[in-house]
Amino acid sequence: MFGVLSVVSIGVGSALAYVTKSSPSRAAALETCAGAFLLVGLGLLGAALPHLA
Protein backbone atom coordinates (compact mmCIF):
# COMPACT_ATOMS: atom_id res chain seq x y z
CA MET A 1 0.00 0.00 0.00
CA PHE A 2 2.78 2.44 0.92
CA GLY A 3 4.67 1.46 -2.22
CA VAL A 4 1.74 2.25 -4.51
CA LEU A 5 1.03 5.52 -2.73
CA SER A 6 4.71 6.40 -3.01
CA VAL A 7 4.76 5.82 -6.76
CA VAL A 8 1.60 7.88 -7.23
CA SER A 9 2.93 10.72 -5.09
CA ILE A 10 6.25 10.81 -6.93
CA GLY A 11 4.39 10.77 -10.25
CA VAL A 12 2.16 13.67 -9.23
CA GLY A 13 5.15 15.64 -7.97
CA SER A 14 7.03 15.03 -11.20
CA ALA A 15 4.03 16.08 -13.28
CA LEU A 16 3.66 19.29 -11.28
CA ALA A 17 7.35 20.04 -11.71
CA TYR A 18 6.96 19.57 -15.47
CA VAL A 19 3.90 21.88 -15.61
CA THR A 20 5.87 24.74 -14.05
CA LYS A 21 7.71 25.19 -17.33
CA SER A 22 4.50 26.15 -19.13
CA SER A 23 3.07 28.36 -16.39
CA PRO A 24 5.70 30.86 -15.21
CA SER A 25 3.13 32.99 -13.38
CA ARG A 26 2.41 30.18 -10.91
CA ALA A 27 5.87 28.65 -10.86
CA ALA A 28 6.64 29.29 -7.18
CA ALA A 29 3.42 27.73 -5.90
CA LEU A 30 3.64 24.75 -8.26
CA GLU A 31 7.28 24.10 -7.39
CA THR A 32 6.43 24.17 -3.68
CA CYS A 33 3.62 21.66 -4.16
CA ALA A 34 5.77 19.48 -6.41
CA GLY A 35 8.55 19.44 -3.84
CA ALA A 36 6.13 18.48 -1.09
CA PHE A 37 4.73 15.61 -3.16
CA LEU A 38 8.22 14.37 -3.98
CA LEU A 39 9.34 14.48 -0.35
CA VAL A 40 6.21 12.66 0.81
CA GLY A 41 6.63 10.08 -1.94
CA LEU A 42 10.23 9.40 -1.04
CA GLY A 43 9.32 9.17 2.63
CA LEU A 44 6.61 6.65 1.86
CA LEU A 45 9.04 4.68 -0.27
CA GLY A 46 11.45 4.55 2.65
CA ALA A 47 8.63 3.35 4.91
CA ALA A 48 7.68 0.65 2.38
CA LEU A 49 11.18 -0.75 1.83
CA PRO A 50 11.26 -2.98 4.94
CA HIS A 51 7.98 -4.55 3.85
CA LEU A 52 9.18 -5.24 0.30
CA ALA A 53 12.17 -7.34 1.32
XYZ file of C-alpha atoms in Angstrom:
53
model
C 0.000 0.000 0.000
C 2.779 2.437 0.921
C 4.673 1.457 -2.216
C 1.740 2.248 -4.508
C 1.026 5.523 -2.732
C 4.714 6.398 -3.011
C 4.762 5.820 -6.764
C 1.604 7.883 -7.231
C 2.928 10.718 -5.086
C 6.250 10.812 -6.930
C 4.394 10.769 -10.252
C 2.160 13.671 -9.232
C 5.146 15.645 -7.970
C 7.033 15.034 -11.199
C 4.026 16.076 -13.281
C 3.664 19.289 -11.279
C 7.347 20.037 -11.709
C 6.959 19.571 -15.472
C 3.898 21.877 -15.608
C 5.869 24.738 -14.049
C 7.714 25.190 -17.335
C 4.502 26.148 -19.134
C 3.073 28.357 -16.386
C 5.701 30.861 -15.206
C 3.127 32.989 -13.379
C 2.412 30.176 -10.910
C 5.870 28.651 -10.862
C 6.636 29.291 -7.180
C 3.423 27.728 -5.904
C 3.637 24.748 -8.262
C 7.277 24.099 -7.392
C 6.430 24.168 -3.683
C 3.616 21.657 -4.157
C 5.771 19.479 -6.414
C 8.551 19.440 -3.839
C 6.132 18.484 -1.090
C 4.735 15.612 -3.158
C 8.224 14.375 -3.983
C 9.341 14.477 -0.346
C 6.213 12.663 0.806
C 6.627 10.082 -1.943
C 10.235 9.397 -1.045
C 9.318 9.171 2.629
C 6.613 6.647 1.861
C 9.044 4.681 -0.272
C 11.450 4.548 2.646
C 8.634 3.347 4.907
C 7.681 0.653 2.382
C 11.180 -0.746 1.834
C 11.256 -2.982 4.936
C 7.984 -4.553 3.849
C 9.176 -5.244 0.301
C 12.173 -7.341 1.318
